[in-house]
Short mmCIF file of C-alpha atoms and ligand atoms in Angstrom, two decimals:
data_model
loop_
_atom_site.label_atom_id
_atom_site.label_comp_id
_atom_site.label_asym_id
_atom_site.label_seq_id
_atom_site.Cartn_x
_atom_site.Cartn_y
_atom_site.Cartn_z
CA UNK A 25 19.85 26.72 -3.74
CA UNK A 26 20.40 23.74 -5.40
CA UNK A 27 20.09 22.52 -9.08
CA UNK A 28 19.93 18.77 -11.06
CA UNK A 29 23.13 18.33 -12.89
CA UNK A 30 22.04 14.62 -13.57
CA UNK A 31 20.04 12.08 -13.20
CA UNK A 32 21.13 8.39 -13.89
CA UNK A 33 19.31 5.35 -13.55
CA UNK A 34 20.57 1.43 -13.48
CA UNK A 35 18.40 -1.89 -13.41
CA UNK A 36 18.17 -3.54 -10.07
CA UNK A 37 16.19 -6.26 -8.22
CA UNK A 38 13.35 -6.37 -6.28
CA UNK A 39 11.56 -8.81 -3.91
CA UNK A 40 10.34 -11.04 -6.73
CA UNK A 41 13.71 -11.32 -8.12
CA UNK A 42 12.52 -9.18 -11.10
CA UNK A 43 13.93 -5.81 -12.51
CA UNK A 44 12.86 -2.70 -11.42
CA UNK A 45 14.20 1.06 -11.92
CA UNK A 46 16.78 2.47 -9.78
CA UNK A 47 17.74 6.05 -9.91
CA UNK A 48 20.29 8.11 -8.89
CA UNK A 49 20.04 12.41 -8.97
CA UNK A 50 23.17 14.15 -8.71
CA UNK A 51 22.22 17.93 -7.56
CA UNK A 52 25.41 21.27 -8.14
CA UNK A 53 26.18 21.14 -4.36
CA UNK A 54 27.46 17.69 -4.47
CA UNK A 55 24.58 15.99 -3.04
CA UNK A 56 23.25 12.66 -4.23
CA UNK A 57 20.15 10.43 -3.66
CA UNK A 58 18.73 7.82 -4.84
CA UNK A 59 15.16 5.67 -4.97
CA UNK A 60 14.10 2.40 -6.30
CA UNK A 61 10.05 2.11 -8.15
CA UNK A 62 8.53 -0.72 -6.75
CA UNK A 63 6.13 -3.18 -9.09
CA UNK A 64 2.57 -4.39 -8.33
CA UNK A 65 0.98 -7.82 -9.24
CA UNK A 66 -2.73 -7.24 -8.99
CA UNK A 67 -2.54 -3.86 -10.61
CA UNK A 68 -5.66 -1.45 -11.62
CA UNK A 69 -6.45 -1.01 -15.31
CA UNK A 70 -6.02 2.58 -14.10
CA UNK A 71 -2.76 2.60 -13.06
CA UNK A 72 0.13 4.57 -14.75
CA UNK A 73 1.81 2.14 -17.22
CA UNK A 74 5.61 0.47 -16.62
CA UNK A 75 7.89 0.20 -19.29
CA UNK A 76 8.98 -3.19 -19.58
CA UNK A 77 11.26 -4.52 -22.38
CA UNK A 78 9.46 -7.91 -23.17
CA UNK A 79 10.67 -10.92 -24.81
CA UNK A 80 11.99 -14.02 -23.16
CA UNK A 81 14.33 -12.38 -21.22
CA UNK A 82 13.41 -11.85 -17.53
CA UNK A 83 9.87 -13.11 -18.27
CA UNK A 84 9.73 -9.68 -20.27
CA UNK A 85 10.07 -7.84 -17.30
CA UNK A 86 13.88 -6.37 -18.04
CA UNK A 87 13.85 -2.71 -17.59
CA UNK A 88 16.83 -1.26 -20.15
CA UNK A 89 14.21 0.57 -21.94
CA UNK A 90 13.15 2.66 -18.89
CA UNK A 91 17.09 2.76 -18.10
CA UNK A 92 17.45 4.33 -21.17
CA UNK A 93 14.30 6.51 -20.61
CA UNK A 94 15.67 8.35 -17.44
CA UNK A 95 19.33 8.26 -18.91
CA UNK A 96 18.39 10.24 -22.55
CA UNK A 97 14.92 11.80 -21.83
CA UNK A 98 14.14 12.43 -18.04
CA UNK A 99 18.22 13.15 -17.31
CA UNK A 100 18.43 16.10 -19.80
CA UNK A 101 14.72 17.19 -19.06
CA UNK A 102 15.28 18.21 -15.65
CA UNK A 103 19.13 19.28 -15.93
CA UNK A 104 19.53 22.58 -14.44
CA UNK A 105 16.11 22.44 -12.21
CA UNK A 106 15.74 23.60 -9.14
CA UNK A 107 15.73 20.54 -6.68
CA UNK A 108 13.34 22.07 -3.96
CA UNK A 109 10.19 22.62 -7.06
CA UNK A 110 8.84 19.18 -7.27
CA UNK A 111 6.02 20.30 -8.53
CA UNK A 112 7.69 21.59 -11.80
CA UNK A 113 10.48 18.73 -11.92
CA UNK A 114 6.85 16.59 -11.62
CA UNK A 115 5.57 18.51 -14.40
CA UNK A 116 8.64 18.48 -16.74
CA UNK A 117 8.73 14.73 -16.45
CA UNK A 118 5.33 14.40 -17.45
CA UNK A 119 5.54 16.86 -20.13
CA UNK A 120 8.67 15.24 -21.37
CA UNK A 121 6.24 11.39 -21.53
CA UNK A 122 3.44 13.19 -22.85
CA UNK A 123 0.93 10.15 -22.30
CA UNK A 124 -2.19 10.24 -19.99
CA UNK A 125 -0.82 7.08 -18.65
CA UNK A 126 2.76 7.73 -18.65
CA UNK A 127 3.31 5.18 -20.81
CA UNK A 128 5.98 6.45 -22.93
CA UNK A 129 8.90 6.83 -20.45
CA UNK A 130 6.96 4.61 -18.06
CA UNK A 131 5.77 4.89 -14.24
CA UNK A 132 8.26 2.67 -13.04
CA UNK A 133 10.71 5.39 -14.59
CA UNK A 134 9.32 8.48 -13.44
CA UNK A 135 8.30 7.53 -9.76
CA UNK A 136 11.73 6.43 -9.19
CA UNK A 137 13.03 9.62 -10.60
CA UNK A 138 10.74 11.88 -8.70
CA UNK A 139 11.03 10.09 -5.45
CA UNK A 140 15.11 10.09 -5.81
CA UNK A 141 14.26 14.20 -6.25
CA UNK A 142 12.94 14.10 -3.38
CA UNK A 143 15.31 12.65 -1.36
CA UNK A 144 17.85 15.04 -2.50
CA UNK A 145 15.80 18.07 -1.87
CA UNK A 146 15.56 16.89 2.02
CA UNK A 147 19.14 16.22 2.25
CA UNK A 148 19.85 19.33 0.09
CA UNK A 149 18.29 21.21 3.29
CA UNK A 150 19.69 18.49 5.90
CA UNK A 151 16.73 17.29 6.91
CA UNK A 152 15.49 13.87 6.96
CA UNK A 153 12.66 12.90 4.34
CA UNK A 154 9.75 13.28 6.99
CA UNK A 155 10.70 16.45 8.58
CA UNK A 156 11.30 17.92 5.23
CA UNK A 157 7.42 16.92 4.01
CA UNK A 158 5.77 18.15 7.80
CA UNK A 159 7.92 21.42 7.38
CA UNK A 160 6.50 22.49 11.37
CA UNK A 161 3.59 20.68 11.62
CA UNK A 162 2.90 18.52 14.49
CA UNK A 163 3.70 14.61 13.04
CA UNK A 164 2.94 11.12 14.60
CA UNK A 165 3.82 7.87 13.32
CA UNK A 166 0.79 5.77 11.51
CA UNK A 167 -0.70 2.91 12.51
CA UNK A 168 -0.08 -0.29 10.41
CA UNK A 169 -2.00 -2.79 8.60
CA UNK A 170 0.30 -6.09 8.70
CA UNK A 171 -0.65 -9.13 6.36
CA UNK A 172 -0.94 -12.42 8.47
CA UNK A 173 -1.55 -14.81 5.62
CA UNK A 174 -1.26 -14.08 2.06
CA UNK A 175 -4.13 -15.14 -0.44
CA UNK A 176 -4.77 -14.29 -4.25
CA UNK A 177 -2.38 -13.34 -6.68
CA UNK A 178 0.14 -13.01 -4.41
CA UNK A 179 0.12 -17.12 -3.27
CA UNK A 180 -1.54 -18.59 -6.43
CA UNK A 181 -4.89 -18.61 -5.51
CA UNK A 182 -4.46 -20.50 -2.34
CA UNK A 183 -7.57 -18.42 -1.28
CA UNK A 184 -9.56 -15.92 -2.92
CA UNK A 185 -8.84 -12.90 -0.52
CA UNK A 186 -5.69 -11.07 -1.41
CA UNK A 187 -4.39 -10.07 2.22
CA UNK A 188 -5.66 -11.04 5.72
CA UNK A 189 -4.13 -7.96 7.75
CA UNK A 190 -3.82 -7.44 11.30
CA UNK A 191 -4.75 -3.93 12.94
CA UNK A 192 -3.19 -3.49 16.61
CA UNK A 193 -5.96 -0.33 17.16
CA UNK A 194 -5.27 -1.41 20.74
CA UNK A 195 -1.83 -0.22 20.89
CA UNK A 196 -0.59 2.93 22.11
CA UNK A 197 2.64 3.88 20.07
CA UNK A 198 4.27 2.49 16.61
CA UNK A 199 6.93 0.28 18.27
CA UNK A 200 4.03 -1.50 20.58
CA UNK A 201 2.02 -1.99 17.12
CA UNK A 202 4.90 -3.87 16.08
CA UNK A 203 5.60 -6.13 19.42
CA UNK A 204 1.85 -7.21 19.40
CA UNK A 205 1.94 -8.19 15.71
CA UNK A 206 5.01 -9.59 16.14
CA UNK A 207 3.36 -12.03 18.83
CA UNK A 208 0.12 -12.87 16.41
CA UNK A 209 2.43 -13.27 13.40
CA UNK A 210 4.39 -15.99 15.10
CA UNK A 211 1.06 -17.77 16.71
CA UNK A 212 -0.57 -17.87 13.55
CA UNK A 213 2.58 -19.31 11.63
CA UNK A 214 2.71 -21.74 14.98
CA UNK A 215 -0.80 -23.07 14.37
CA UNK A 216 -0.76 -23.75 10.47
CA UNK A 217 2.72 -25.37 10.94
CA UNK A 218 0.78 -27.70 13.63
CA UNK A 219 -1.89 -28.17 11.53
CA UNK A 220 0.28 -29.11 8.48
CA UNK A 221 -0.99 -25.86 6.38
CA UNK A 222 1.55 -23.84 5.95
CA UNK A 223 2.91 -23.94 2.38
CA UNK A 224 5.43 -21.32 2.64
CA UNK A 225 5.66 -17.55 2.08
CA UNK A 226 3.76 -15.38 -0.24
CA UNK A 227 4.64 -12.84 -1.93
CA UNK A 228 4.63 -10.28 1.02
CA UNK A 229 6.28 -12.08 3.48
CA UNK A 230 3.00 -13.59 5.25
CA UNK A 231 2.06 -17.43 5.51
CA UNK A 232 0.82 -18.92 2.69
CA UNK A 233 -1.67 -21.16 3.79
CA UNK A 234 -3.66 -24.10 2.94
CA UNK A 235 -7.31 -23.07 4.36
CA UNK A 236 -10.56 -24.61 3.31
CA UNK A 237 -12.28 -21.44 2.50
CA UNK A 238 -11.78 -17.98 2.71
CA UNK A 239 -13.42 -17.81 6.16
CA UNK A 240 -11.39 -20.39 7.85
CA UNK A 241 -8.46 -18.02 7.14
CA UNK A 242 -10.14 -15.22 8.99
CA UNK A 243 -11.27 -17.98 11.65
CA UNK A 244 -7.35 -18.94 11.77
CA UNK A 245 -6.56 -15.04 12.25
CA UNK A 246 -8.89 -14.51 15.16
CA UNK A 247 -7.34 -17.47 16.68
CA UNK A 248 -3.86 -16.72 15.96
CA UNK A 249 -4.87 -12.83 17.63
CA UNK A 250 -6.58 -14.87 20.98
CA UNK A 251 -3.28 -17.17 21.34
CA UNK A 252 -1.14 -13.98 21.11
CA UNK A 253 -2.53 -13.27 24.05
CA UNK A 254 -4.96 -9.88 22.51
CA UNK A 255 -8.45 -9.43 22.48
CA UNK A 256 -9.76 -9.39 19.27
CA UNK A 257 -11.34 -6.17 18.11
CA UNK A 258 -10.29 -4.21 21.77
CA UNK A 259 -6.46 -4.61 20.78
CA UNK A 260 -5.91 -6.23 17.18
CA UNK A 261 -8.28 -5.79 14.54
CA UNK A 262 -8.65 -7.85 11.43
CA UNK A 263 -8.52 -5.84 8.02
CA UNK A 264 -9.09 -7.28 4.53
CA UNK A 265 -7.87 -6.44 0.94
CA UNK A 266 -10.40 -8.51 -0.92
CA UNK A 267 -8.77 -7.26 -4.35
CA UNK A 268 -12.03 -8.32 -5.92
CA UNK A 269 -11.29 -7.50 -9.63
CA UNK A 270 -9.42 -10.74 -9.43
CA UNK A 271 -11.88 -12.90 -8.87
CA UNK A 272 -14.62 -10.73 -11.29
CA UNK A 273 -15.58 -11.61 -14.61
CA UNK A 274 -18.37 -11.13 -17.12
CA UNK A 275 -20.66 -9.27 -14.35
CA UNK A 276 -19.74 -11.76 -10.95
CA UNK A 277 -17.97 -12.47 -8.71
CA UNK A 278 -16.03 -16.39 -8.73
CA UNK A 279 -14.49 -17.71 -5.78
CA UNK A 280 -12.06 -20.53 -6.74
CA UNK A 281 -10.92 -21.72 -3.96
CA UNK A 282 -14.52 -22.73 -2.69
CA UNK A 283 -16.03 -23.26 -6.47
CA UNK A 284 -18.66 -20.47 -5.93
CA UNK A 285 -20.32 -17.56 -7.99
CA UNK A 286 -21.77 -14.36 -6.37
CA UNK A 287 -23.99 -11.46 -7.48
CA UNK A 288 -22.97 -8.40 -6.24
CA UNK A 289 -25.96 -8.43 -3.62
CA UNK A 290 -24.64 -11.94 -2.62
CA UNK A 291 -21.28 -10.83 -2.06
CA UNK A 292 -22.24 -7.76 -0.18
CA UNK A 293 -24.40 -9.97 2.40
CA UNK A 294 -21.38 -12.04 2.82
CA UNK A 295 -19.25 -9.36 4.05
CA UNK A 296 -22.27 -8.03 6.04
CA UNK A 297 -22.39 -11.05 7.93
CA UNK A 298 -18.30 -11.35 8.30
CA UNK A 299 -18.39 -7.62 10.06
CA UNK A 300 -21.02 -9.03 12.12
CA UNK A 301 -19.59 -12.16 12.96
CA UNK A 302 -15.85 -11.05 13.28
CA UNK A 303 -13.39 -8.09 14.62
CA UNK A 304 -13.25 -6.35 10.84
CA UNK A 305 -12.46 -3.11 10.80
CA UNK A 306 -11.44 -2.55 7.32
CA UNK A 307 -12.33 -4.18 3.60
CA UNK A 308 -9.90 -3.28 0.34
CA UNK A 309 -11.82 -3.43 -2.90
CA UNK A 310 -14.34 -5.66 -1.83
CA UNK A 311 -15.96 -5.23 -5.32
CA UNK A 312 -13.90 -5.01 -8.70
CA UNK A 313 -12.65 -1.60 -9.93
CA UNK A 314 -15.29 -0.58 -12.46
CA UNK A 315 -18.31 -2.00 -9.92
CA UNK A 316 -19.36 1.65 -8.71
CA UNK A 317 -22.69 0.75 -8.01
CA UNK A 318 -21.11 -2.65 -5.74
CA UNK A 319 -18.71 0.03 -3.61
CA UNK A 320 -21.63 2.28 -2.99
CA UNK A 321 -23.76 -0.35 -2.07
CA UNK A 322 -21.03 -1.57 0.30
CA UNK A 323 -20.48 1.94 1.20
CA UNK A 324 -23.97 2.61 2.05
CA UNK A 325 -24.90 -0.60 3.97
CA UNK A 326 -21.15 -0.96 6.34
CA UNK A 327 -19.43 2.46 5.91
CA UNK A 328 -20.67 3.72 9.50
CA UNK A 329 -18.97 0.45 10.88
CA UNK A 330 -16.47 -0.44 8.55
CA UNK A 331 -12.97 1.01 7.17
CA UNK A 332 -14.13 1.14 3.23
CA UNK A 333 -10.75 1.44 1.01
CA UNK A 334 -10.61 1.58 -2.25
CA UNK A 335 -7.12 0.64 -3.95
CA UNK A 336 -7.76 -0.23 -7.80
CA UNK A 337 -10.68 1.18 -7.57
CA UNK A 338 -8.75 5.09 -7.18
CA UNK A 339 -5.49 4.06 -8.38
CA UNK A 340 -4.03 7.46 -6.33
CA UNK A 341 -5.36 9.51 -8.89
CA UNK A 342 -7.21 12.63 -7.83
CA UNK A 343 -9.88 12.95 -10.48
CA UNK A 344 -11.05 9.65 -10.11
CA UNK A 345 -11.30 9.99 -6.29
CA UNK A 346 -13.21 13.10 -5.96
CA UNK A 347 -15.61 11.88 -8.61
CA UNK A 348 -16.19 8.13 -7.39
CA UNK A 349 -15.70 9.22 -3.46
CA UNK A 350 -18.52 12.20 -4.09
CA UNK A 351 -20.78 9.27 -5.58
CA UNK A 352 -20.61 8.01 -2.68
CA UNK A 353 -18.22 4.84 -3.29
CA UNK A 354 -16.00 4.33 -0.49
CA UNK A 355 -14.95 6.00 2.98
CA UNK A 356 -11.04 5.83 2.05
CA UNK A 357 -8.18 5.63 -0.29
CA UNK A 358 -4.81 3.69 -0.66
CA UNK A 359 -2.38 5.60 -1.80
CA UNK A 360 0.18 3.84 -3.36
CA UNK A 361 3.01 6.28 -5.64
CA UNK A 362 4.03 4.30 -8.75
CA UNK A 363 -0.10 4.43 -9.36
CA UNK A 364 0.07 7.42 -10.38
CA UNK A 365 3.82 7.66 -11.28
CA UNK A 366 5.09 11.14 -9.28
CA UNK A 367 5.46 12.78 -5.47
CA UNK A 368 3.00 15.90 -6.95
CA UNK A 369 0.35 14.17 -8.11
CA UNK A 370 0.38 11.49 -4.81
CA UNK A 371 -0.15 14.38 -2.42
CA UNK A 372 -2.65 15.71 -4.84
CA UNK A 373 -4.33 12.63 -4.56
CA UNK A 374 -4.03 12.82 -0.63
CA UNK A 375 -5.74 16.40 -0.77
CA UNK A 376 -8.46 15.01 -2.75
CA UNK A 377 -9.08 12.09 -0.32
CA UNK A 378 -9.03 14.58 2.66
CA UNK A 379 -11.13 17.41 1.35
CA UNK A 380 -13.65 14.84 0.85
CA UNK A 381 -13.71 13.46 4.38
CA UNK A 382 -11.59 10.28 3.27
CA UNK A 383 -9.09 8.70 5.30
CA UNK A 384 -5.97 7.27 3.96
CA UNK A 385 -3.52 4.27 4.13
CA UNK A 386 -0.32 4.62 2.18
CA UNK A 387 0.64 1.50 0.70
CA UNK A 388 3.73 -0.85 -0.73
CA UNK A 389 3.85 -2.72 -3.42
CA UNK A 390 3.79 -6.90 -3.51
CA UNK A 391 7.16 -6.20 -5.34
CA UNK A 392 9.25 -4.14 -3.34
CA UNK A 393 12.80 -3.36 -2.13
CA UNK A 394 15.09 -1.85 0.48
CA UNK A 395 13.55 1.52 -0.37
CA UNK A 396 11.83 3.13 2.65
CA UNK A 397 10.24 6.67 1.12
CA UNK A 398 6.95 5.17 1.98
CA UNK A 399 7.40 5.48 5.72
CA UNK A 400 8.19 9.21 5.20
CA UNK A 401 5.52 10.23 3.00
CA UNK A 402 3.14 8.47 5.68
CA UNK A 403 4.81 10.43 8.70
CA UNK A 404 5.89 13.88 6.86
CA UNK A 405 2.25 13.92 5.15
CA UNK A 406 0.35 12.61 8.53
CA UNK A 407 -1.06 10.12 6.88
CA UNK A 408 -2.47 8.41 10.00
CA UNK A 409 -1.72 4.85 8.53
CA UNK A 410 0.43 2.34 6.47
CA UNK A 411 0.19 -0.60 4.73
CA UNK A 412 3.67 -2.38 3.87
CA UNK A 413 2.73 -6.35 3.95
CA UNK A 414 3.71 -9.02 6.50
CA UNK A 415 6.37 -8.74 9.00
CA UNK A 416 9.07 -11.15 7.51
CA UNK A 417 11.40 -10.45 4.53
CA UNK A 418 13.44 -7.37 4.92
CA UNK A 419 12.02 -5.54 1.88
CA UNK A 420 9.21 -5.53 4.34
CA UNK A 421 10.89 -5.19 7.85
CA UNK A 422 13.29 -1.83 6.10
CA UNK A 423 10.45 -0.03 6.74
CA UNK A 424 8.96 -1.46 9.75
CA UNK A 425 12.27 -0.59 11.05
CA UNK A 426 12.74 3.31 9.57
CA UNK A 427 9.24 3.26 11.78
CA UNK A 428 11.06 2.48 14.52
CA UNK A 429 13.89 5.35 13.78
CA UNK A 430 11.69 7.87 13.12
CA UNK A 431 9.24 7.11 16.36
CA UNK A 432 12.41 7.50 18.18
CA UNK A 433 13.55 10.42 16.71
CA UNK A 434 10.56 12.60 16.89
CA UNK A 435 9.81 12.78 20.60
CA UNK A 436 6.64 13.97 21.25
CA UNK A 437 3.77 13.34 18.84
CA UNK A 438 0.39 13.26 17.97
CA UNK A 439 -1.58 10.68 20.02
CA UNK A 440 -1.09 7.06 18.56
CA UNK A 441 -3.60 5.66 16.93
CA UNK A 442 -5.25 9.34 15.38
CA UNK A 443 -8.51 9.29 17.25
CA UNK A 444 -10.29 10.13 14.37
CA UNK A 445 -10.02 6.53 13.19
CA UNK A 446 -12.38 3.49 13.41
CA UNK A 447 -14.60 5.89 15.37
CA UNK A 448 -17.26 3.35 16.11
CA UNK A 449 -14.89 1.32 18.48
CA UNK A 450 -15.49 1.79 21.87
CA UNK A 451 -12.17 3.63 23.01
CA UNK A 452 -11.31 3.99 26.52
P1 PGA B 6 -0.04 -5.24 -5.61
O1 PGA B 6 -0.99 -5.54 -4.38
O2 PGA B 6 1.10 -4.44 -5.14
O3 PGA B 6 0.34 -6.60 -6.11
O4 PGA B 6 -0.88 -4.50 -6.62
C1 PGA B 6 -1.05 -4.76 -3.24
C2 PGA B 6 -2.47 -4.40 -2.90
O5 PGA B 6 -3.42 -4.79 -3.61
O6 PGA B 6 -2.71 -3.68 -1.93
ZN1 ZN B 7 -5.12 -3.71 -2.58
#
């Protein structure tokens, strides 16, 4: 047995070149581990809060305040705990903020603090992260959702759509996901550089392009999937993160890019026609995170043929999943830790999605760093897949890679992609 003598944070740097928490927990047997919070851009209203210090410095983003946080609150709060209960070192921490939103020591302190627990419980019992999470349980690696072409916040507005996401549902293990991605990723960069569209990178790591409208992109993706050599929808899907509370305001919906206002009924017979007309397998918020009626509608007219996630629209919490999921909004959750702020209420949010029937994606953040706990929780939860961004940039590629380690490294597992998934494809 193990206890927290102390837990120290420091201010490091993440993908945007911003601030962001890192923190360090010392445990009585010598052990130490450590985690970094990462930082979203199009963030829920919902989501637990991050204490920022303002001012000019840093854009306001500096983070000595939530430094300070872990350092004089957190650190002597859970000195002396018992490193394998996260629940209670979870509930001290909360406790200790005292907020609903976690606004007083901040998310961005508390999930790095709780994942950096975490870590040290697993090496405190010499296992690594994953194995320590599936205790016995049979474990298989998750399929991933890779961003082709960045849209949104996360490139300016190029386009309206957030991330255009390939799906290898074709492939047969993690590390062939990741060759036949690979192989689109580099066609569809190929083709916008020929075409004189590509403007760069966005923010995680995929093309940022130049399209006409948000359809060409998907156009360009189904292309980009064809020259790769793959048959569209057989072995790599398209998904979409539509982040629509971006582009809602005052009751509808205002793309742009292309100059044009929806209803809600409008916007759902566009995506109607886009799952008929293309390999889609999976829409993010395709309405804006207080549009219950739009997600049931959405829910109700595609969710038999159609991935249906909902990201700010749950924000990982469990309450709001069970009651939006049991109205009938949505067929599955993102789960995304510094949401909700700690590793307890994350998996409580993962038992609410899967008593309900809902599937779930765990997800990055468009600010992230070398830190790789995602990848675990995903394999030592069975989380069946994972959403990390594009496959460039090596805040992105760490965990691609700790993929790769951990495929190897388990030996047998559970058949790749879960067959549960995406159940109205045709599967051999
Ligand atoms: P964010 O975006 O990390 O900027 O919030 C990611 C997503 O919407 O999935
Ligand atoms: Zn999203």
């Amino acid at each position: 047995m193990s206890h927290i003598q102390s837990v120290r944070a420091r201010s490091v740097w993440d993908s945007r070149g911003c601030p962001t928490v890192e923190v360090v927990v010392q445990l009585s047997s010598g052990v130490q581990a450590r985690a970094i919070a990462p930082a979203g851009a199009s963030t829920g209203a919902g989501e637990a809060k991050e204490l920022r210090d303002g001012g000019h410095r840093f854009k306001g983003l500096g983070v000595d305040r939530a430094v300070q946080a872990v350092n004089e609150v957190i650190s002597p709060a859970l000195k002396g705990m018992l490193i394998a209960d996260q629940p209670a070192i979870d509930a001290a921490m909360c406790l200790a903020d005292g907020t609903p939103d976690k606004s007083r020591l901040g998310g961005n302190s508390l999930t790095a603090v709780s994942l950096a627990c975490l870590w040290a419980a697993s090496q405190q019992a010499d296992l690594p992260l994953w194995r320590y999470l599936s205790g016995s349980d049979e474990v298989g690696l998750p399929l991933p959702e890779i961003q082709i072409f960045g849209g949104g916040a996360h490139a300016k507005g190029s386009v309206d759509l957030q991330d255009f996401l390939a799906i290898p549902n074709g492939a047969t293990s993690f590390t062939q996901s990741l060759e036949w991605v690979a192989e689109v990723y580099h066609a569809a960069g190929k083709a916008l550089t020929q075409q004189g569209k590509n403007l760069g990178v966005a923010d995680e790591g995929g093309f940022w392009p130049q399209f006409g409208s948000n359809e060409a992109a998907i156009e360009a993706l189904v292309k980009a999937i064809e020259a790769a050599g793959f048959q569209p929808g057989r072995d790599v899907s398209i998904g979409l993160d539509l982040a629509a509370t971006q582009y809602h305001a005052d009751g509808v919906y205002h793309w742009r890019s292309e100059n044009k206002i929806f209803d809600r009924d409008q916007l759902l017979q566009i995506y109607a026609r886009w799952v008929n007309d293309y390999p889609i397998i999976s829409m993010e918020d395709g309405f804006s995170e207080d549009d219950i009626q739009g997600m049931q509608a959405m829910t109700q007219l595609l969710g038999h043929r159609l991935q249906i996630i909902g990201d700010d629209f749950f924000v990982t919490h469990a309450s709001r999943i069970k009651e939006r999921a049991e109205m009938g909004a949505c067929n599955a959750v993102l789960i995304k830790p510094n949401q909700v702020g700690t590793v307890s209420e994350t998996w409580q949010a993962l038992k609410a999605a899967k008593g309900l029937g809902l599937d779930s994606i765990i997800s990055a953040r468009s600010g992230e760093t070398e830190d790789v706990s995602i990848v675990h929780l995903a394999v030592g939860w069975g989380v069946p897949q994972l959403k990390v961004g594009s496959f460039s940039r090596s805040e992105r590629m760490a965990k691609w890679n700790e993929g790769l380690r951990i495929e190897q490294d388990l030996g047998r597992t559970l058949p790749y992609p879960r067959k549960h998934l995406f159940p109205w494809l045709s599967k051999p």
